[in-house]
Coordinates of C-alpha atoms in Angstrom, one line a residue:
X47 CA -8.1 -30.0 147.1
X48 CA -7.9 -33.6 146.0
X49 CA -6.1 -35.6 143.3
X50 CA -7.5 -37.6 140.4
X51 CA -5.5 -40.4 138.9
X52 CA -6.1 -41.6 135.3
X53 CA -4.3 -44.8 134.3
X54 CA -2.6 -44.4 131.0
X55 CA -1.0 -47.8 130.9
X56 CA -0.3 -50.6 133.4
X57 CA 2.8 -48.8 134.8
X58 CA 2.0 -45.1 134.5
X59 CA -0.7 -42.8 135.9
X60 CA -1.5 -39.1 135.2
X61 CA -2.6 -37.1 138.2
X62 CA -4.8 -34.0 138.1
X63 CA -5.7 -31.7 140.9
X64 CA -9.4 -31.6 141.6
X65 CA -10.6 -28.2 142.8
X66 CA -13.9 -27.6 144.5
X67 CA -16.2 -25.0 142.9
X68 CA -14.9 -21.5 143.6
X69 CA -16.9 -18.3 143.1
X70 CA -15.7 -16.3 140.1
X71 CA -14.1 -12.9 140.8
X72 CA -17.2 -11.0 139.6
X73 CA -19.3 -12.9 142.2
X74 CA -16.7 -12.2 144.9
X75 CA -16.8 -8.5 144.0
X76 CA -20.6 -8.4 144.2
X77 CA -20.5 -10.0 147.6
X78 CA -18.2 -7.3 148.8
X79 CA -20.6 -4.6 147.6
X80 CA -23.7 -6.2 149.1
X81 CA -22.2 -7.3 152.4
X82 CA -20.4 -5.8 155.4
X83 CA -17.4 -7.3 157.2
X84 CA -17.9 -10.6 155.2
X85 CA -21.6 -10.9 156.2
X86 CA -24.7 -10.4 154.0
X87 CA -27.8 -9.5 156.0
X88 CA -31.4 -9.7 154.9
X89 CA -31.2 -5.9 154.1
X90 CA -28.1 -6.6 151.9
X91 CA -29.8 -9.5 150.2
X92 CA -32.9 -7.4 149.6
X93 CA -30.8 -4.7 147.9
X94 CA -29.0 -7.3 145.8
X95 CA -32.2 -8.9 144.6
X96 CA -33.5 -5.5 143.6
X97 CA -30.4 -4.0 142.0
X98 CA -28.7 -7.0 140.4
X99 CA -31.4 -9.6 140.0
X100 CA -33.9 -7.1 138.7
X101 CA -36.7 -8.0 141.2
X102 CA -37.8 -4.4 141.5
X103 CA -41.0 -5.1 143.5
X104 CA -39.6 -7.6 146.1
X105 CA -40.5 -6.7 149.7
X106 CA -38.3 -7.1 152.8
X107 CA -40.6 -9.9 153.9
X108 CA -40.0 -11.7 150.6
X109 CA -36.3 -11.2 150.9
X110 CA -36.5 -12.7 154.4
X111 CA -38.3 -15.7 152.9
X112 CA -35.5 -16.1 150.3
X113 CA -32.9 -16.0 153.1
X114 CA -34.8 -18.7 155.0
X115 CA -34.9 -20.9 151.9
X116 CA -31.2 -20.5 151.4
X117 CA -30.3 -21.4 155.0
X118 CA -32.6 -24.4 154.8
X119 CA -31.2 -25.6 151.5
X120 CA -27.6 -25.0 152.4
X121 CA -27.7 -26.0 156.1
X122 CA -24.6 -28.2 155.4
X123 CA -22.5 -25.0 155.2
X124 CA -23.1 -24.2 158.8
X125 CA -24.4 -20.7 158.3
X126 CA -24.6 -18.7 161.5
X127 CA -27.9 -19.1 163.4
X128 CA -28.9 -15.5 162.8
X129 CA -30.1 -14.8 159.3
X130 CA -27.0 -13.9 157.4
X131 CA -24.8 -15.3 154.6
X132 CA -21.1 -15.6 154.1
X133 CA -19.5 -15.7 150.7
X134 CA -19.7 -19.5 150.5
X135 CA -23.4 -19.5 151.3
X136 CA -24.0 -16.6 148.9
X137 CA -22.2 -18.5 146.1
X138 CA -24.1 -21.7 147.0
X139 CA -27.4 -19.8 146.8
X140 CA -26.6 -18.4 143.3
X141 CA -25.8 -22.0 142.1
X142 CA -29.0 -23.5 143.5
X143 CA -31.6 -23.8 140.8
X144 CA -34.4 -24.7 143.2
X145 CA -34.1 -21.2 144.7
X146 CA -32.5 -19.2 141.9
X147 CA -34.3 -20.6 138.8
X148 CA -33.7 -18.7 135.6
X149 CA -37.4 -18.4 134.6
X150 CA -40.1 -16.2 136.1
X151 CA -42.7 -19.0 136.0
X152 CA -41.0 -21.7 138.1
X153 CA -43.9 -24.1 138.5
X154 CA -46.4 -21.2 138.5
X155 CA -49.0 -20.4 135.8
X156 CA -49.0 -16.7 135.3
X157 CA -50.5 -16.1 131.9
X158 CA -54.1 -15.2 131.2
X159 CA -55.9 -18.6 130.7
X160 CA -59.3 -17.2 129.9
X161 CA -58.8 -16.7 126.1
X162 CA -60.1 -19.2 123.5
X163 CA -58.0 -22.4 123.0
X164 CA -56.9 -21.0 119.6
X165 CA -54.9 -18.3 121.4
X166 CA -52.4 -20.8 122.9
X167 CA -49.6 -23.0 121.8
X168 CA -50.4 -26.4 123.1
X169 CA -47.9 -29.2 124.0
X170 CA -48.7 -31.8 121.4
X171 CA -47.4 -35.4 120.9
X172 CA -47.5 -37.5 117.7
X173 CA -48.3 -41.2 117.8
X174 CA -48.2 -41.0 121.6
X175 CA -48.3 -44.7 122.1
X176 CA -45.1 -45.7 120.3
X177 CA -42.0 -46.6 122.4
X178 CA -39.5 -46.2 119.5
X179 CA -39.5 -46.1 115.7
X180 CA -42.6 -45.9 113.5
X181 CA -42.3 -49.3 112.0
X182 CA -41.4 -52.1 114.5
X183 CA -41.4 -50.7 118.0
X184 CA -43.8 -51.7 120.8
X185 CA -47.0 -49.8 121.4
X186 CA -47.7 -49.1 125.1
X187 CA -49.4 -46.8 127.6
X188 CA -46.0 -46.0 129.2
X189 CA -45.0 -43.3 126.7
X190 CA -48.4 -41.8 127.1
X191 CA -48.0 -41.7 130.9
X192 CA -44.5 -40.2 130.5
X193 CA -45.8 -37.5 128.1
X194 CA -48.6 -36.5 130.4
X195 CA -46.2 -36.4 133.4
X196 CA -44.0 -34.0 131.4
X197 CA -47.0 -31.7 130.7
X198 CA -48.0 -32.8 127.2
X199 CA -51.7 -31.8 126.7
X200 CA -52.5 -33.4 123.3
X201 CA -52.3 -37.2 123.0
X202 CA -52.8 -39.1 119.7
X203 CA -54.2 -42.6 119.4
X204 CA -54.6 -44.7 116.2
X205 CA -57.6 -47.0 116.7
X206 CA -57.8 -50.3 114.8
X207 CA -59.9 -53.5 115.1
X208 CA -58.1 -56.3 117.0
X209 CA -57.2 -59.5 115.3
X210 CA -60.7 -61.0 116.2
X211 CA -62.5 -57.8 114.9
X212 CA -64.4 -57.7 118.2
X213 CA -62.3 -55.1 120.1
X214 CA -60.1 -52.1 119.6
X215 CA -56.3 -52.0 119.6
X216 CA -53.9 -49.0 119.4
X217 CA -51.0 -49.4 117.0
X218 CA -49.5 -47.8 114.0
X219 CA -51.6 -49.4 111.2
X220 CA -50.1 -51.6 108.5
X221 CA -46.7 -51.7 110.2
X222 CA -45.0 -54.2 112.5
X223 CA -45.7 -52.3 115.7
X224 CA -47.2 -54.5 118.4
X225 CA -50.6 -53.3 119.7
X226 CA -51.8 -52.2 123.1
X227 CA -55.5 -52.3 124.3
X228 CA -57.4 -49.1 123.9
X229 CA -59.0 -49.4 127.3
X230 CA -55.5 -49.7 128.9
X231 CA -54.5 -46.4 127.2
X232 CA -57.8 -44.7 128.3
X233 CA -57.4 -45.7 131.9
X234 CA -53.8 -44.5 132.0
X235 CA -54.8 -41.2 130.4
X236 CA -57.5 -40.8 133.1
X237 CA -55.2 -41.6 135.9
X238 CA -52.3 -39.4 134.8
X239 CA -54.0 -36.6 132.8
X240 CA -53.7 -33.9 135.5
X241 CA -50.6 -35.0 137.4
X242 CA -48.4 -32.2 135.8
X243 CA -51.1 -29.7 134.8
X244 CA -54.8 -29.2 135.6
X245 CA -55.5 -27.7 132.2
X246 CA -57.4 -29.8 129.6
X247 CA -56.1 -32.8 127.8
X248 CA -57.1 -33.1 124.1
X249 CA -57.3 -36.6 122.8
X250 CA -57.0 -36.8 119.0
X251 CA -58.2 -40.0 117.5
X252 CA -57.3 -41.6 114.1
X253 CA -60.3 -43.9 113.5
X254 CA -60.2 -47.1 111.3
X255 CA -63.3 -48.7 112.9
X256 CA -66.6 -50.2 111.9
X257 CA -69.7 -48.5 113.4
X258 CA -70.1 -51.4 115.9
X259 CA -66.6 -50.8 117.2
X260 CA -67.1 -47.0 117.2
X261 CA -70.1 -47.7 119.6
X262 CA -67.8 -49.8 121.7
X263 CA -65.2 -47.0 121.8
X264 CA -68.0 -44.6 122.9
X265 CA -68.8 -47.0 125.8
X266 CA -65.2 -47.4 126.9
X267 CA -64.4 -43.6 126.7
X268 CA -67.6 -42.8 128.7
X269 CA -66.7 -45.4 131.3
X270 CA -63.1 -44.5 131.6
X271 CA -63.5 -40.7 131.7
X272 CA -66.9 -40.2 133.3
X273 CA -67.7 -36.7 134.3
X274 CA -64.2 -35.6 133.3
X275 CA -65.1 -36.0 129.6
X276 CA -66.1 -32.7 128.0
X277 CA -68.9 -32.9 125.4
X278 CA -70.2 -30.0 123.4
X279 CA -73.9 -29.6 122.8
X280 CA -73.3 -28.3 119.3
X281 CA -71.2 -29.2 116.4
X282 CA -70.8 -25.6 115.5
X283 CA -68.9 -23.4 117.9
X284 CA -68.7 -19.6 117.4
X285 CA -65.4 -19.7 119.4
X286 CA -63.5 -22.3 121.3
X287 CA -63.8 -22.4 125.1
X288 CA -60.8 -21.3 127.3
X289 CA -58.3 -23.5 129.0
X290 CA -59.5 -22.0 132.3
X291 CA -63.1 -23.1 131.7
X292 CA -61.9 -26.6 130.7
X293 CA -59.7 -27.3 133.7
X294 CA -59.5 -31.0 134.6
X295 CA -61.5 -32.0 131.5
X296 CA -60.6 -34.4 128.7
X297 CA -61.7 -33.4 125.2
X298 CA -62.1 -35.7 122.1
X299 CA -61.0 -34.2 118.8
X300 CA -61.1 -36.1 115.5
X301 CA -62.2 -36.0 111.8
X302 CA -65.3 -37.7 110.6
X303 CA -64.6 -41.4 110.8
X304 CA -62.9 -43.1 107.8
X305 CA -64.3 -45.9 105.8
X306 CA -63.3 -49.2 107.4
X307 CA -59.5 -49.7 107.5
X308 CA -58.7 -46.7 105.3
X309 CA -55.3 -45.5 106.4
X310 CA -52.5 -43.3 105.5
X311 CA -49.6 -45.1 103.9
X312 CA -46.1 -44.9 105.0
X313 CA -45.1 -44.8 101.3
X314 CA -46.0 -41.1 101.1
X315 CA -44.3 -39.4 98.2
X316 CA -41.5 -37.4 99.5
X317 CA -39.4 -35.3 97.2
X318 CA -37.0 -34.3 100.0
X319 CA -36.6 -37.7 101.7
X320 CA -33.3 -38.6 100.1
X321 CA -30.7 -39.5 102.7
X322 CA -28.3 -36.7 103.4
X323 CA -24.8 -37.3 104.8
X324 CA -24.7 -36.0 108.3
X325 CA -21.9 -35.1 110.6
X326 CA -21.1 -37.1 113.7
X327 CA -22.7 -34.4 115.8
X328 CA -25.9 -34.5 113.8
X329 CA -26.0 -38.3 114.1
X330 CA -25.7 -38.0 117.9
X331 CA -28.1 -35.1 118.6
X332 CA -30.0 -34.3 115.5
X333 CA -29.4 -31.7 112.9
X334 CA -28.3 -28.3 114.0
X335 CA -31.3 -26.0 114.2
X336 CA -31.4 -24.5 110.7
X337 CA -32.3 -20.9 109.8
X338 CA -36.0 -21.1 108.9
X339 CA -35.6 -19.0 105.8
X340 CA -32.8 -21.3 104.5
X341 CA -34.9 -24.3 105.3
X342 CA -37.9 -23.0 103.4
X343 CA -35.7 -22.2 100.3
X344 CA -35.9 -26.0 99.6
X345 CA -39.4 -25.5 98.4
X346 CA -38.9 -22.3 96.4
X347 CA -37.7 -24.1 93.2
X348 CA -41.2 -25.5 92.6
X349 CA -44.3 -23.5 93.5
X350 CA -46.8 -25.7 95.4
X351 CA -49.6 -27.2 93.3
X352 CA -52.9 -26.2 94.9
X353 CA -54.5 -29.3 93.7
X354 CA -52.1 -31.5 95.6
X355 CA -52.9 -30.3 99.1
X356 CA -55.0 -33.2 100.1
X357 CA -53.4 -35.6 102.6
X358 CA -53.4 -39.3 102.1
X359 CA -55.9 -39.3 105.0
X360 CA -58.3 -37.3 102.9
X361 CA -58.4 -39.2 99.7
X362 CA -62.2 -39.3 99.5
X363 CA -65.1 -37.4 100.8
X364 CA -66.8 -39.7 103.4
X365 CA -68.9 -37.1 105.2
X366 CA -72.0 -38.8 103.9
X367 CA -70.6 -42.1 105.1
X368 CA -70.2 -40.6 108.6
X369 CA -73.7 -39.3 108.7
X370 CA -75.3 -42.5 107.6
X371 CA -73.2 -45.2 109.2
X372 CA -71.2 -43.8 112.1
X373 CA -72.4 -44.7 115.6
X374 CA -74.3 -41.7 117.0
X375 CA -73.0 -42.2 120.5
X376 CA -69.5 -42.1 119.1
X377 CA -70.2 -38.9 117.1
X378 CA -71.6 -37.2 120.2
X379 CA -68.2 -37.6 122.0
X380 CA -66.4 -35.3 119.5
X381 CA -66.2 -31.9 121.1
X382 CA -63.6 -30.4 118.7
X383 CA -64.5 -31.3 115.1
X384 CA -61.6 -31.6 112.6
X385 CA -62.6 -30.4 109.2
X386 CA -62.2 -32.2 106.0
X387 CA -60.0 -30.3 103.6
X388 CA -61.3 -30.0 100.1
X389 CA -59.8 -28.2 97.1
X390 CA -56.7 -26.0 97.4
X391 CA -55.0 -24.0 100.1
X392 CA -57.4 -21.1 99.8
X393 CA -60.4 -23.3 100.3
X394 CA -59.2 -25.0 103.5
X395 CA -58.0 -21.7 105.0
X396 CA -61.3 -20.1 104.5
X397 CA -62.6 -18.6 107.8
X398 CA -66.1 -19.3 108.8
X399 CA -67.3 -16.4 111.0
X400 CA -70.0 -18.6 112.5
X401 CA -67.9 -21.7 113.3
X402 CA -64.4 -22.6 114.4
X403 CA -62.7 -25.8 113.5
X404 CA -59.4 -27.8 113.5
X405 CA -57.4 -28.9 110.5
X406 CA -54.3 -31.1 110.3
X407 CA -51.4 -30.9 107.9
X408 CA -48.2 -32.9 107.4
X409 CA -45.0 -31.0 107.9
X410 CA -44.1 -30.8 104.2
X411 CA -47.5 -29.7 103.1
X412 CA -47.5 -27.0 105.8
X413 CA -44.0 -25.8 104.9
X414 CA -45.0 -25.5 101.2
X415 CA -48.2 -23.6 102.2
X416 CA -46.2 -21.2 104.3
X417 CA -44.3 -20.0 101.2
X418 CA -47.4 -18.9 99.2
X419 CA -50.1 -18.4 101.9
X420 CA -48.2 -17.5 105.1
X421 CA -50.4 -14.6 106.0
X422 CA -53.6 -16.7 105.4
X423 CA -52.3 -19.3 107.8
X424 CA -51.7 -16.7 110.5
X425 CA -55.2 -15.3 110.0
X426 CA -56.7 -18.8 110.1
X427 CA -54.9 -19.7 113.4
X428 CA -56.2 -16.5 115.1
X429 CA -59.6 -18.3 115.5
X430 CA -59.1 -21.9 114.4
X431 CA -56.8 -24.7 115.4
X432 CA -54.0 -26.0 113.2
X433 CA -52.2 -29.3 113.9
X434 CA -48.9 -30.1 112.2
X435 CA -47.6 -33.6 112.2
X436 CA -44.3 -35.3 111.1
X437 CA -44.1 -36.6 107.6
X438 CA -44.5 -40.4 107.2
X439 CA -40.9 -40.9 106.0
X440 CA -39.6 -40.1 109.5
X441 CA -39.6 -43.8 110.3
X442 CA -36.9 -43.4 112.9
X443 CA -39.2 -41.0 114.9
X444 CA -37.1 -38.0 114.2
X445 CA -38.6 -34.5 114.2
X446 CA -38.9 -31.2 112.3
X447 CA -38.3 -27.6 113.3
X448 CA -41.4 -26.6 115.4
X449 CA -40.6 -22.9 115.1
X450 CA -41.9 -22.9 111.5
X451 CA -45.3 -23.8 112.9
X452 CA -45.2 -21.5 116.0
X453 CA -44.1 -18.4 114.0
X454 CA -47.2 -18.9 111.9
X455 CA -49.6 -19.4 114.8
X456 CA -50.0 -23.2 114.6
X457 CA -51.2 -24.3 118.0
X458 CA -50.7 -28.1 117.8
X459 CA -47.2 -28.7 116.5
X460 CA -47.0 -32.4 117.1
X461 CA -43.5 -34.0 117.6
X462 CA -42.4 -37.6 118.3
X463 CA -41.7 -37.6 122.0
X464 CA -40.1 -41.0 122.1
X465 CA -36.9 -39.8 120.3
X466 CA -34.5 -37.0 121.1
X467 CA -32.6 -34.2 119.4
X468 CA -32.5 -30.5 119.0
X469 CA -36.0 -30.0 117.6
X470 CA -37.5 -31.9 120.6
X471 CA -35.3 -29.8 122.9
X472 CA -36.9 -26.7 121.4
X473 CA -40.3 -28.1 122.1
X474 CA -39.4 -28.9 125.7
X475 CA -38.0 -25.3 126.1
X476 CA -41.1 -23.7 124.7
X477 CA -43.3 -25.5 127.2
X478 CA -41.1 -24.7 130.2
X479 CA -43.0 -21.3 130.0
X480 CA -46.1 -20.6 132.0
X481 CA -45.2 -22.9 134.8
X482 CA -44.9 -25.9 132.5
X483 CA -48.7 -26.3 132.3
X484 CA -48.7 -27.3 128.6
X485 CA -50.4 -24.1 127.4
X486 CA -48.4 -21.0 126.4
X487 CA -50.3 -17.9 125.4
X488 CA -49.4 -16.8 121.8
X489 CA -47.8 -13.4 121.7
X490 CA -50.1 -10.5 120.6
X491 CA -48.2 -10.1 117.3
X492 CA -49.8 -13.4 116.2
X493 CA -53.3 -12.3 117.2
X494 CA -53.4 -8.8 115.8
X495 CA -54.7 -7.5 112.5
X496 CA -53.5 -4.2 111.1
X497 CA -55.6 -1.4 109.6
X498 CA -55.1 -2.9 106.1
X499 CA -55.8 -6.5 107.2
X500 CA -52.1 -7.2 107.5
X501 CA -50.9 -9.8 110.0
X502 CA -47.5 -10.9 111.4
X503 CA -45.0 -12.1 108.8
X504 CA -42.0 -13.9 110.4
X505 CA -39.9 -13.3 107.2
X506 CA -40.3 -9.6 107.2
X507 CA -37.4 -7.5 108.3
X508 CA -38.1 -5.7 111.6
X509 CA -36.1 -3.4 113.9
X510 CA -34.3 -4.8 116.9
X511 CA -36.6 -4.7 119.9
X512 CA -34.3 -6.0 122.6
X513 CA -30.6 -7.0 123.0
X514 CA -30.0 -10.0 125.3
X515 CA -26.7 -10.2 127.0
X516 CA -25.7 -13.7 128.2
X517 CA -22.7 -14.4 130.3
X518 CA -21.5 -17.9 131.0
X519 CA -19.5 -18.0 134.2
X520 CA -18.9 -21.6 135.0
X521 CA -20.4 -25.1 135.4
X522 CA -20.4 -27.9 137.9
X523 CA -21.9 -31.4 138.6
X524 CA -20.4 -33.6 135.9
X525 CA -18.1 -35.2 138.4
X526 CA -21.1 -36.3 140.4
X527 CA -23.4 -37.4 137.5
X528 CA -20.8 -39.1 135.3
X529 CA -18.1 -41.7 135.7
X530 CA -14.5 -40.4 135.9
X531 CA -13.6 -41.8 132.5
X532 CA -17.0 -41.1 130.8
X533 CA -15.6 -38.2 128.6
X534 CA -11.9 -38.9 128.4
X535 CA -10.2 -42.1 129.4
X536 CA -6.9 -40.5 130.3
X537 CA -7.8 -37.0 131.6
X538 CA -10.6 -34.8 132.9
X539 CA -13.0 -33.4 130.3
X540 CA -12.5 -30.4 128.0
X541 CA -15.8 -28.6 128.1
X542 CA -17.2 -25.8 126.0
X543 CA -20.6 -24.2 125.8
X544 CA -22.8 -23.4 122.7
X545 CA -25.2 -20.5 123.3
X546 CA -27.7 -19.5 120.7
X547 CA -31.1 -18.2 119.7
X548 CA -33.8 -20.1 117.9
X549 CA -36.6 -17.9 116.6
X550 CA -37.5 -16.0 113.5
X551 CA -34.8 -16.0 110.8
X552 CA -33.4 -12.6 111.7
X553 CA -32.8 -13.6 115.3
X554 CA -31.3 -17.2 114.9
X555 CA -27.7 -17.4 115.8
X556 CA -25.3 -19.7 117.6
X557 CA -22.0 -18.8 119.4
X558 CA -19.7 -20.8 121.6
X559 CA -17.1 -20.3 124.3
X560 CA -13.5 -21.4 124.4
X561 CA -12.6 -24.9 125.4
X562 CA -11.5 -25.2 129.0
X563 CA -9.1 -28.2 129.2
X564 CA -8.8 -30.9 131.8
X565 CA -11.4 -29.5 134.3
X566 CA -14.5 -31.0 135.8
X567 CA -15.6 -27.6 137.0
X568 CA -14.8 -25.3 134.1
X569 CA -14.8 -21.5 134.3
X570 CA -15.4 -19.6 131.0
X571 CA -16.4 -16.1 132.0
X572 CA -17.5 -15.2 128.5
X573 CA -20.3 -12.9 127.4
X574 CA -22.4 -12.9 124.3
X575 CA -24.9 -10.5 122.8
X576 CA -28.0 -11.4 120.7
X577 CA -30.0 -8.7 119.0
X578 CA -33.7 -9.8 118.9
X579 CA -36.4 -8.4 116.5
X580 CA -39.1 -10.8 117.8
X581 CA -38.1 -11.7 121.4
X582 CA -41.6 -13.0 122.0
X583 CA -40.9 -16.0 119.8
X584 CA -37.2 -16.5 120.7
X585 CA -35.8 -19.5 122.6
X586 CA -32.3 -19.4 124.2
X587 CA -30.4 -22.6 123.4
X588 CA -27.7 -23.8 125.7
X589 CA -25.6 -26.9 125.0
X590 CA -22.4 -28.2 126.7
X591 CA -20.0 -30.4 124.8
X592 CA -16.8 -32.0 125.6
X593 CA -14.1 -31.5 122.9
X594 CA -12.6 -34.6 121.4
X595 CA -9.7 -34.1 118.9
X596 CA -9.9 -37.6 117.4
X597 CA -13.6 -38.4 117.4
X598 CA -17.0 -36.7 117.8
X599 CA -17.4 -34.3 120.7
X600 CA -19.2 -35.8 123.6
X601 CA -22.6 -34.5 124.9
X602 CA -22.4 -32.8 128.3
X603 CA -26.0 -31.4 128.7
X604 CA -28.5 -29.0 127.2
X605 CA -31.4 -26.8 128.0
X606 CA -33.7 -24.4 126.1
X607 CA -35.3 -21.4 127.7
X608 CA -38.1 -19.1 126.5
X609 CA -36.5 -15.6 126.2
X610 CA -39.8 -13.9 127.2
X611 CA -39.6 -15.6 130.6
X612 CA -35.9 -15.2 131.4
X613 CA -35.1 -13.6 134.8
X614 CA -32.6 -10.8 134.8
X615 CA -29.4 -11.3 136.9
X616 CA -27.2 -14.2 137.9
X617 CA -29.0 -17.5 137.7
X618 CA -28.5 -21.2 138.2
X619 CA -29.3 -23.0 134.9
X620 CA -30.0 -26.8 135.3
X621 CA -29.1 -29.0 132.3
X622 CA -30.8 -32.0 130.9
X623 CA -29.8 -35.1 129.0
X624 CA -30.5 -36.0 125.4
X625 CA -34.0 -37.1 126.2
X626 CA -34.9 -34.1 128.2
X627 CA -34.5 -35.6 131.7
X628 CA -32.9 -33.3 134.2
X629 CA -29.5 -34.2 135.6
X630 CA -29.2 -34.4 139.3
X631 CA -26.2 -32.1 139.7
X632 CA -25.1 -30.6 136.3
X633 CA -25.8 -26.9 136.0
X634 CA -24.3 -23.7 134.8
X635 CA -24.0 -20.3 136.5
X636 CA -25.0 -17.6 134.0
X637 CA -26.1 -14.0 133.9
X638 CA -28.9 -12.5 131.8
X639 CA -29.5 -8.8 131.0
X640 CA -31.7 -7.0 128.5
X641 CA -30.7 -3.7 127.0

């Protein structure tokens, strides 16, 4: 036990005892049950993994492999040469996330990857080249590289003529963003596309080019991607290919090219863009994840006007322009055709039994459509791709609630990856599933059609399917990853944990622990229950905050975990910073059970 000194003034210091992490009483009791004379053998560990950790099918050989991993990882504890654990090593194992990770898919793809692309949620970025805000930040290939290394599978590029009109730049058109060369972005995509995942990368292009420059793009794309580029022999696909069949391929998806320099305007009419006073917590980490039903009530006052569902991108029908003027070699690159939307909602949600397509919708137009045509959207996304993107008024690169899209089957819910906040944390949590490969199989409820042609309705009241019990034992690592005075200048931090569910409206709930004062290694020992009607679409939200009486609470870490992949038992839960980067040392010890 050591002492920590905090200087209060030049002549006075406050001293606090610093304790090393100690196993909670419940962990000590479990060790006594699954050991003998203070020693846990492979046989004891095997029994513990089956009975407590819920690993029913684990073999003795696999238990031995776990034991070897523990001894290798915790060699500094001087475990006996024979394969056994003492209490210290057992506790160390439980708190080691590399061995005792909370998800079943730790770096391992386990879902069926042979279904059509439309059967998957796909990790999608918006304006992937921006380093900051939507108006004046630099454009670069670096955020594209980072996104790909994090498992993002859909990259968006806005293509414009350069200042000399003889080459192609990537930037956010008619803003002050500084451009980056298209070829630089293409080469970086090719180099980093399959670092994190071998499943296909979809490149969505927003095109503001002349036919001559389109031909130049075709040449650059072909040169940069070579045999990795997937080209379809037909514009009409009866169904999309599967992620498995498209491994290590890059796919181009775009709408028919626009007339030269046509663009969406950042002056999009926005009835809900008025500034709302936010709390200090919202300013720091983004709005609290709102109940979906409450959020959508915003649009209930005025029924959507079917005639106003065209985006600013679709202000004219230029399909004839495409056929007559577009460079044919450019047109031939497009493997996933994005359909022009004409008329009202019912028109663009019509399902063609002989052809699949992709459409794009801004977040507000999508949310309005959900109110009156939610079932049609679910039916459409069972075969076709739907991309949702942030409204133009999000100049600060903030985001919207991706669950509204996911609960209606939208595959490509595009978020601004260069920012941070709770909605981006949900996105990161969703795609921790399935080994972090960037493709997550949609649950069967979104793919089924009932005997009366009914489909899943996320607003419908359903019976409770599962109850998730979550226990928060303790946390550690802040003293290693943060300066002594980071949280409080004059004393150790006062941590508490927020635990909640983000999912369909009926399941969304947030609870929190008590505040543990003046402790770098807080112990809470608190349990919470969450009744889940649609666990397939639920995400477990975990945030640690440091209580501050006089100012906003400080941020102490966060993570988000797909409930469908949670491992039963006592698990080490690593935490991440505001931007989603994993801390070196900060983690929680938690227990998960389903009843």
